Short mmCIF file of C-alpha atoms in Angstrom, two decimals:
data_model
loop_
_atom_site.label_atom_id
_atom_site.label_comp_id
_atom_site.label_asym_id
_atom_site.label_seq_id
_atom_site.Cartn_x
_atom_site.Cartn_y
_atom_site.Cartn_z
CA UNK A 1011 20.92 33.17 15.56
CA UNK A 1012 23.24 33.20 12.17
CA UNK A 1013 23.62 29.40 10.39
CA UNK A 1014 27.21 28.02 11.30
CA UNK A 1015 28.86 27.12 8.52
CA UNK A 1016 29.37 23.31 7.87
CA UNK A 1017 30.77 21.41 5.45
CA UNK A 1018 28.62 18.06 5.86
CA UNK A 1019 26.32 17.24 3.42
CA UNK A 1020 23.24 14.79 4.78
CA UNK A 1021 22.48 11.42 3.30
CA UNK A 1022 18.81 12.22 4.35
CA UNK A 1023 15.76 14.17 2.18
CA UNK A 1024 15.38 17.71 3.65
CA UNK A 1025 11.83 16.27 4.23
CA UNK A 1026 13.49 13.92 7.15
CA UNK A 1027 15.73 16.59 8.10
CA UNK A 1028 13.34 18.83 9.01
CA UNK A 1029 11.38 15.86 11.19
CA UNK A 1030 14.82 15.19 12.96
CA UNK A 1031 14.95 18.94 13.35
CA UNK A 1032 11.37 18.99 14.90
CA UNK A 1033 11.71 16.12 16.76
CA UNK A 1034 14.96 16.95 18.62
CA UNK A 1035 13.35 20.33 18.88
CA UNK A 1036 9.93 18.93 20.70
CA UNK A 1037 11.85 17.16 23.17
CA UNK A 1038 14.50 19.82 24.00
CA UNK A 1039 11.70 22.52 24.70
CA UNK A 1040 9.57 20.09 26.41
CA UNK A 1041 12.09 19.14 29.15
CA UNK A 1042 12.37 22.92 29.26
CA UNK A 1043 8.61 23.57 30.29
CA UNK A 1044 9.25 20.22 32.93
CA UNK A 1045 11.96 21.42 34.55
CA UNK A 1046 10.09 25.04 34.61
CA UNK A 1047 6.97 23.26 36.43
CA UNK A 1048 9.09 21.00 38.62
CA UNK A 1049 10.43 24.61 39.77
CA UNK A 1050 6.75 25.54 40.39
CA UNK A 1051 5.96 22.88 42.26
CA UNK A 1052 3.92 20.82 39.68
CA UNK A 1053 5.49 18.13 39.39
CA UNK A 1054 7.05 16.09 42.37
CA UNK A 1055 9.74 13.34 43.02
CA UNK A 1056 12.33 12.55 40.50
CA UNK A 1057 12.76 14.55 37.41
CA UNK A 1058 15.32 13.63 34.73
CA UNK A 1059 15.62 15.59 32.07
CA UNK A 1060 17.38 14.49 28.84
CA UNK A 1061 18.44 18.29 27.19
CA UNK A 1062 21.83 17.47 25.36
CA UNK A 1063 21.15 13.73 24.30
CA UNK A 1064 18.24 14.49 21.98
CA UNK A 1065 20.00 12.95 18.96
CA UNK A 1066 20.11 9.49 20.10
CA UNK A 1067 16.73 8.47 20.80
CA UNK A 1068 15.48 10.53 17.65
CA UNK A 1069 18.05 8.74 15.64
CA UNK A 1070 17.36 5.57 16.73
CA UNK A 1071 14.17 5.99 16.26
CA UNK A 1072 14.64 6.77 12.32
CA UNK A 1073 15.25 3.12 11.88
CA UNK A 1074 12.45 1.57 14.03
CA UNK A 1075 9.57 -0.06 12.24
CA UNK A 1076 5.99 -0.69 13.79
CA UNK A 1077 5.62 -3.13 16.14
CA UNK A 1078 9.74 -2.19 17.25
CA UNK A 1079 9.86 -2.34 21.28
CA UNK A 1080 11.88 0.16 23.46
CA UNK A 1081 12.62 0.07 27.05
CA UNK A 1082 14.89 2.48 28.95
CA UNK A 1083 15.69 3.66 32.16
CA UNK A 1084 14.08 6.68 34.30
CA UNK A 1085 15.56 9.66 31.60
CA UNK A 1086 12.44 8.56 29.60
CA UNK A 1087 10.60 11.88 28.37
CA UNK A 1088 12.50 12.18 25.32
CA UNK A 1089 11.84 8.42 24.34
CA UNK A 1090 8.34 8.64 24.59
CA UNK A 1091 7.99 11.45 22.24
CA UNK A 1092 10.37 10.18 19.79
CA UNK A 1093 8.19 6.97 19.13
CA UNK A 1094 5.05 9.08 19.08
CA UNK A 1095 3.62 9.38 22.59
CA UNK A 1096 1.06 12.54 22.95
CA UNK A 1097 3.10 15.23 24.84
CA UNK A 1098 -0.46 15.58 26.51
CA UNK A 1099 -0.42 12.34 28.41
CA UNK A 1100 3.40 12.34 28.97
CA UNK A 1101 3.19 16.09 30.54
CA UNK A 1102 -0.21 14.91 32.93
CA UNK A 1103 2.14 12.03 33.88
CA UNK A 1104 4.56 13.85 35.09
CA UNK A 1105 2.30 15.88 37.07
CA UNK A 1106 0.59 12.93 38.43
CA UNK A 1107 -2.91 13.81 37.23
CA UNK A 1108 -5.84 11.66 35.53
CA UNK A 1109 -4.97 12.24 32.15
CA UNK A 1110 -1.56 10.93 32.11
CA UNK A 1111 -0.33 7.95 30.59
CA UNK A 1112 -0.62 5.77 34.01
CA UNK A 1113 -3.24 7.95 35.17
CA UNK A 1114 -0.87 9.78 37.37
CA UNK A 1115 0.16 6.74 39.40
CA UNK A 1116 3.18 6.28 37.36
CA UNK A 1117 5.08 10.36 36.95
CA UNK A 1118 8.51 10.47 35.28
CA UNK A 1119 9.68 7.35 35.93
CA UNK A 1120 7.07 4.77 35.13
CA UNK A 1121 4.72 5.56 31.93
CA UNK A 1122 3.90 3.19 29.42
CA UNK A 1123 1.98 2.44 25.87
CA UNK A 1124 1.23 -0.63 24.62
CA UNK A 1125 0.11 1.38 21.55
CA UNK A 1126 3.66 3.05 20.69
CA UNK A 1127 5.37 -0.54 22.32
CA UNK A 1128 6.83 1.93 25.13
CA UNK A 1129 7.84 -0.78 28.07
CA UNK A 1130 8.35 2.43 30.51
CA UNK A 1131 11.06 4.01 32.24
CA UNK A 1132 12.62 2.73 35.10
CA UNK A 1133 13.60 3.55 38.46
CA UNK A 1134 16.20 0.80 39.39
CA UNK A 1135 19.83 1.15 37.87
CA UNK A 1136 20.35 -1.58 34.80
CA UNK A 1137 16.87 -2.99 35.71
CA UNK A 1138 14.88 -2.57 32.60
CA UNK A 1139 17.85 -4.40 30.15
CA UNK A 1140 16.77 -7.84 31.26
CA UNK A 1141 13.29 -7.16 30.79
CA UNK A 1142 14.20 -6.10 27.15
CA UNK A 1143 15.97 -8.90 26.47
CA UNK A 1144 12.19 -10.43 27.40
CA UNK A 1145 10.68 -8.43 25.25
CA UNK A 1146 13.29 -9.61 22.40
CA UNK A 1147 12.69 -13.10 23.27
CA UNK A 1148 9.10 -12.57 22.69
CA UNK A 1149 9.49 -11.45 19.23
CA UNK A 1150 12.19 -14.43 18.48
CA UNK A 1151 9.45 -16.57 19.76
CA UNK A 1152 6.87 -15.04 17.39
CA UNK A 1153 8.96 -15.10 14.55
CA UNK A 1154 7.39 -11.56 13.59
CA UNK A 1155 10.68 -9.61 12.66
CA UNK A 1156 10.71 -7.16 15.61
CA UNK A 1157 13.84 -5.60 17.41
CA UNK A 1158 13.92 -4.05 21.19
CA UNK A 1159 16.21 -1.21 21.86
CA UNK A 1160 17.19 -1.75 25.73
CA UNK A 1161 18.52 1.77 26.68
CA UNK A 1162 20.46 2.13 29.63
CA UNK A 1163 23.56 4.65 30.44
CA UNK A 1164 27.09 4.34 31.09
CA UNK A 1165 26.22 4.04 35.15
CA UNK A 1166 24.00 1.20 34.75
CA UNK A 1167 27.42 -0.59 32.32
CA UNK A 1168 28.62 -1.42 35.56
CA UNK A 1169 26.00 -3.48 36.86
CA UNK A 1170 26.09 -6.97 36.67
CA UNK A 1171 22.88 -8.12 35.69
CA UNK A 1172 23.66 -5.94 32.33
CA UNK A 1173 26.33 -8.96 31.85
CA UNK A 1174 23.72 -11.77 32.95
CA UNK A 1175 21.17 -10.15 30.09
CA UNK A 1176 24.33 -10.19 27.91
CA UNK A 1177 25.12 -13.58 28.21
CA UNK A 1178 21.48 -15.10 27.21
CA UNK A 1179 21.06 -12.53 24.71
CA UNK A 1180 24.03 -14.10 22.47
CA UNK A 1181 23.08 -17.51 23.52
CA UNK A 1182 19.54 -17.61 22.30
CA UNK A 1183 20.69 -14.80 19.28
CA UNK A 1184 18.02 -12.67 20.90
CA UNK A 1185 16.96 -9.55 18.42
CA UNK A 1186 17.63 -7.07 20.94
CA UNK A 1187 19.55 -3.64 20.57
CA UNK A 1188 21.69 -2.73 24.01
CA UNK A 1189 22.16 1.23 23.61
CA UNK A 1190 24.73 2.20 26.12
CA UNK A 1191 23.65 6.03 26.36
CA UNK A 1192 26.89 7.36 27.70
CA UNK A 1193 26.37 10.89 28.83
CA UNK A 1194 29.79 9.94 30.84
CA UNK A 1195 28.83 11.28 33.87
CA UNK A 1196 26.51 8.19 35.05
CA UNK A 1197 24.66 9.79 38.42
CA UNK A 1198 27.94 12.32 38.85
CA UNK A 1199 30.82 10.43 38.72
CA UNK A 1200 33.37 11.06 35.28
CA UNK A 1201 33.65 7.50 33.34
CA UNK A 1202 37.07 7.71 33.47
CA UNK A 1203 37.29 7.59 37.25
CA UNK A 1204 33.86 4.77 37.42
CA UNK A 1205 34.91 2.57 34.20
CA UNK A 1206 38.48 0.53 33.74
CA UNK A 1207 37.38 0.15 30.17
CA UNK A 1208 37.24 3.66 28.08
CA UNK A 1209 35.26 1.73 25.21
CA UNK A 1210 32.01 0.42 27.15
CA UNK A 1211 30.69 -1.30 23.64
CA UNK A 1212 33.42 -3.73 24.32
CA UNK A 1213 31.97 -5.13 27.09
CA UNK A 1214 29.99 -7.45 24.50
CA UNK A 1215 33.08 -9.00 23.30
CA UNK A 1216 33.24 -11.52 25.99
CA UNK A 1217 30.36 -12.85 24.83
CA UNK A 1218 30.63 -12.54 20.87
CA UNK A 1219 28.82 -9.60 20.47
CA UNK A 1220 29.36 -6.77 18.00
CA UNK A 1221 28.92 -3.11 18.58
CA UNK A 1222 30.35 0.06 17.77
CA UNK A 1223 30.91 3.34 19.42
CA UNK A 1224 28.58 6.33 17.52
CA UNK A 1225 28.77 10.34 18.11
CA UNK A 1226 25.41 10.43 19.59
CA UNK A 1227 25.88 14.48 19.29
CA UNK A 1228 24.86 13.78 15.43
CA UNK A 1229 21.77 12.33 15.06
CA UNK A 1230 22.70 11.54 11.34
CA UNK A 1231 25.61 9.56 12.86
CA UNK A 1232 23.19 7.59 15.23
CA UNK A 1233 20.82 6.84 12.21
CA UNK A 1234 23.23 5.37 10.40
CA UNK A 1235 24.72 2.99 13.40
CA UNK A 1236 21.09 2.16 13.78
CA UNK A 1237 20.11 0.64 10.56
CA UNK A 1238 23.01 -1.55 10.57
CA UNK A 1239 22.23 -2.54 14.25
CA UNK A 1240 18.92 -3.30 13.18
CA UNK A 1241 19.14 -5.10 9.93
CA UNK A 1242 21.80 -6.97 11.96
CA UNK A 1243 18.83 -8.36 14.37
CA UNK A 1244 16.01 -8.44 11.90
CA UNK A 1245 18.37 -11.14 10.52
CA UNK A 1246 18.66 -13.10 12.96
CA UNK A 1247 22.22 -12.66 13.64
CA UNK A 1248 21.36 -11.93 17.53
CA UNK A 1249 22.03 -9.02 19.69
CA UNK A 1250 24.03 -5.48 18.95
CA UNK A 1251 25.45 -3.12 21.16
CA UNK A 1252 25.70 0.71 20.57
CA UNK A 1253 27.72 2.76 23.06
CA UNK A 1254 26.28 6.07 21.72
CA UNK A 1255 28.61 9.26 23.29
CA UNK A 1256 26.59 11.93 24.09
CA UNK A 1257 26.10 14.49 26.83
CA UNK A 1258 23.55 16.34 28.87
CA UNK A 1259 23.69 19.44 30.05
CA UNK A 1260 21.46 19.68 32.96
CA UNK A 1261 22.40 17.51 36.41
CA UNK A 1262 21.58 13.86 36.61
CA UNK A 1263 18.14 14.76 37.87
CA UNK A 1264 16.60 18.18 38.89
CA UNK A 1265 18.01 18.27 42.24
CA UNK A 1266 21.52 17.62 41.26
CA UNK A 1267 23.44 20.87 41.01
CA UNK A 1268 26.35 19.18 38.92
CA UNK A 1269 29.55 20.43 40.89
CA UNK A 1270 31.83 17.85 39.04
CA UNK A 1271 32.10 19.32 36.41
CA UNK A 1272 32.78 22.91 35.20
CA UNK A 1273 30.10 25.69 33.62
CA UNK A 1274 32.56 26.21 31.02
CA UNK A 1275 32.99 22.65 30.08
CA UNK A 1276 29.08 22.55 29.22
CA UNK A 1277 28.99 25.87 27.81
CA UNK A 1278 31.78 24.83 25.11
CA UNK A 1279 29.56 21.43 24.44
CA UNK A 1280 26.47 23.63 24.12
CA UNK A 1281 28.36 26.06 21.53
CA UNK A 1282 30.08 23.32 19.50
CA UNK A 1283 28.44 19.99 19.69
CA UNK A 1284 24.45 21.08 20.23
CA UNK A 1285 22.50 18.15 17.98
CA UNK A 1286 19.92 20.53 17.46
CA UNK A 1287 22.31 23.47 15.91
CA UNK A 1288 23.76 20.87 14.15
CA UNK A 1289 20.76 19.98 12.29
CA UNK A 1290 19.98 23.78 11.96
CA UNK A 1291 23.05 24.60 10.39
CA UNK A 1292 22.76 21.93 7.72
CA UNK A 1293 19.02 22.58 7.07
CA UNK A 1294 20.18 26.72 6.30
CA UNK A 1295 23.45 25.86 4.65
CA UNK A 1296 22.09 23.96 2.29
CA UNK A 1297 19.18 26.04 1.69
CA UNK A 1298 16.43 23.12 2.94
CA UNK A 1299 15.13 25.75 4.61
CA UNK A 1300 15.04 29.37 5.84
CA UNK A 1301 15.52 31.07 9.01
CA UNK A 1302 11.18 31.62 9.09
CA UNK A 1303 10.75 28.15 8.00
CA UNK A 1304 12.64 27.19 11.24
CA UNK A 1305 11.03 29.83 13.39
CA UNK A 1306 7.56 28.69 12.36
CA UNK A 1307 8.53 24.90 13.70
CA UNK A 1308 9.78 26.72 16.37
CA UNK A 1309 6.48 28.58 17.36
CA UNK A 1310 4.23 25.12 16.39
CA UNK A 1311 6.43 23.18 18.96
CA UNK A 1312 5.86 26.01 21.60
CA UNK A 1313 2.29 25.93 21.04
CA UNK A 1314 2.51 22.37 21.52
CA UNK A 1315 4.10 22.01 25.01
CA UNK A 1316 2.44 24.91 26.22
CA UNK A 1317 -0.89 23.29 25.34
CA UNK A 1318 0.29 20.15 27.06
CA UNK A 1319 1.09 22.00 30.32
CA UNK A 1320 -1.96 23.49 30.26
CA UNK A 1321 -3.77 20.05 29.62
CA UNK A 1322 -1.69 18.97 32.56
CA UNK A 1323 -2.77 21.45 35.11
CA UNK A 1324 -6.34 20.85 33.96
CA UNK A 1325 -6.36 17.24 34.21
CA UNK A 1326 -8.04 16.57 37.44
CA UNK A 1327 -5.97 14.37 40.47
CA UNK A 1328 -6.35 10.57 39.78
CA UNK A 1329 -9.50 9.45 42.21
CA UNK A 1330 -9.06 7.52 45.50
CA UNK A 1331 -10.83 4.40 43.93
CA UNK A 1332 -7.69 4.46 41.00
CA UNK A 1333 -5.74 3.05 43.47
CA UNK A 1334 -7.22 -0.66 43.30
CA UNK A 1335 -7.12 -0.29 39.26
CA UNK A 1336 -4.14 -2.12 36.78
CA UNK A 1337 -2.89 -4.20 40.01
CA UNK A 1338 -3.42 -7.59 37.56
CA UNK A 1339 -3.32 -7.98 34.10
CA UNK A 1340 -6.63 -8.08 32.18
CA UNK A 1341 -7.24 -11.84 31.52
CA UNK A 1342 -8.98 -11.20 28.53
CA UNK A 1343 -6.28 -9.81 26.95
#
């Protein structure tokens, strides 16, 4: 595929531009081999996949220190491998074998790692943000300079315990990060006919909190907005909200055939707005690297999620006695 031609110059070392690259890249062609073994059977229930919106959780990411927490709803695949979760364990997950992250009790929606601070995906709409703000109260507690990210989408806005969470967030000046990923389609329905307010970061002003609205198509863009959330929460300053605009291009989940909107629609978003491209196209342009640089990534990647679908479908089924395990929390601990 020939470079499109951009004018934008990155404020980044080609060094982190190619991570963001590779990053993006892992998670787009690993959603690609899920929904290929969801098709085969393999993996069963829900499956969300998160192709399009690759930019914001590796952008956000950019700006996370150790010891950060994250938390997000059940479009979680692309979050665990941006903060560093082994595409092995994620991939048995979803298949619901031994060797995944919950040991195959968990699947798409509920894997966690208190290693990478990964609070899991969740199943119920707009549940997870008042556990983050938890999670953030922790750390104010602590005193130990951490910040949550609390993902949820432009559905879950609607819900009113988001507004609850919202409320004792700015009244304790919680450090906690509420990303509004708005792929503005929710679970099929267009914001515009859902929302009655077309900015959804404004929903914080009611309670005195800032935000902005980011292009979460540009994973430069979302870095940016993401160090100035942060610093604003590492200094105590309380909560931030981020309404980052991005898009998927697959249906809400892998049964959703996605009649509301057209082919052509995501066609035109895949053509002119793809994060990954994007990222390509600046990497070429500005000679950071060449066409074989980027097909080498390309083939490591594929080697990668390849060898964690074949982990996956070598990973044994989770034993009858694995039931009765992680029912209560390890009192040593």
């Amino acid at each position: 595929m020939a470079a499109r031609k951009t004018t934008k110059k990155p404020n980044v070392s080609a060094e982190e531009l190619k991570t963001y690259y590779r990053d993006m890249l892992l998670i787009r062609r690993f959603e690609e081999k899920a929904g290929q073994l969801y098709g085969m059977g393999l993996i069963g229930g829900f499956c969300h996949l998160y192709i399009g919106q690759e930019a914001v959780v590796v952008g956000l990411e950019a700006a996370a220190q150790e010891g950060d927490k994250r938390i997000t709803s059940y479009r979680d695949h692309g979050h665990m491998l941006a903060c560093g979760m082994d595409p092995n364990g994620v991939m048995a997950e979803l298949t619901g074998r031994e060797g995944g992250y919950s040991r195959g009790k968990g699947g798409s929606m509920h894997m966690f790692s208190k290693e990478k601070h990964f609070y899991g995906g969740h199943g119920i709409v707009g549940a997870q943000v008042p556990l983050g703000a938890g999670l953030a109260f922790a750390d104010k507690y602590l005193e130990n300079g951490r910040v949550t990210f609390a993902y949820f989408g432009d559905g879950a806005a609607n819900q009113g315990q988001i507004y609850e969470t919202f409320n004792m967030a700015a009244l304790w000046d919680l450090p906690v990060i509420f990303v509004i990923e708005n792929n503005q389609y929710a679970m099929g329905t267009a914001q515009k006919r859902s929302t009655s307010t077309p900015e959804l970061y404004t929903r914080g002003a009611a309670f005195g909190i800032p935000g902005e609205a980011v292009d979460g198509m540009d994973v430069l863009a979302v870095k940016e907005a993401s160090e100035k959330a942060t610093a604003h929460c590492r200094s105590g300053k309380g909560p931030y909200i981020l309404e980052v605009k991005t898009y998927r291009y697959r249906g809400h989940s892998m049964s959703d055939p996605a009649k509301y909107r057209t082919r052509e629609e995501v066609q035109r978003m895949r053509e002119e707005r793809d994060p990954i491209e994007q990222v390509r196209a600046l990497l070429l342009t500005g000679d950071h690297a060449t066409e074989d640089d980027l097909k080498a990534i390309d083939k490591e990647i594929k080697d990668i999620v390849n060898a964690s679908a074949e982990f996956a479908k070598n990973s044994p089924e989770p034993a009858l006695e694995e039931l009765w395990t992680d029912i209560y929390a390890d009192a040593a601990e």
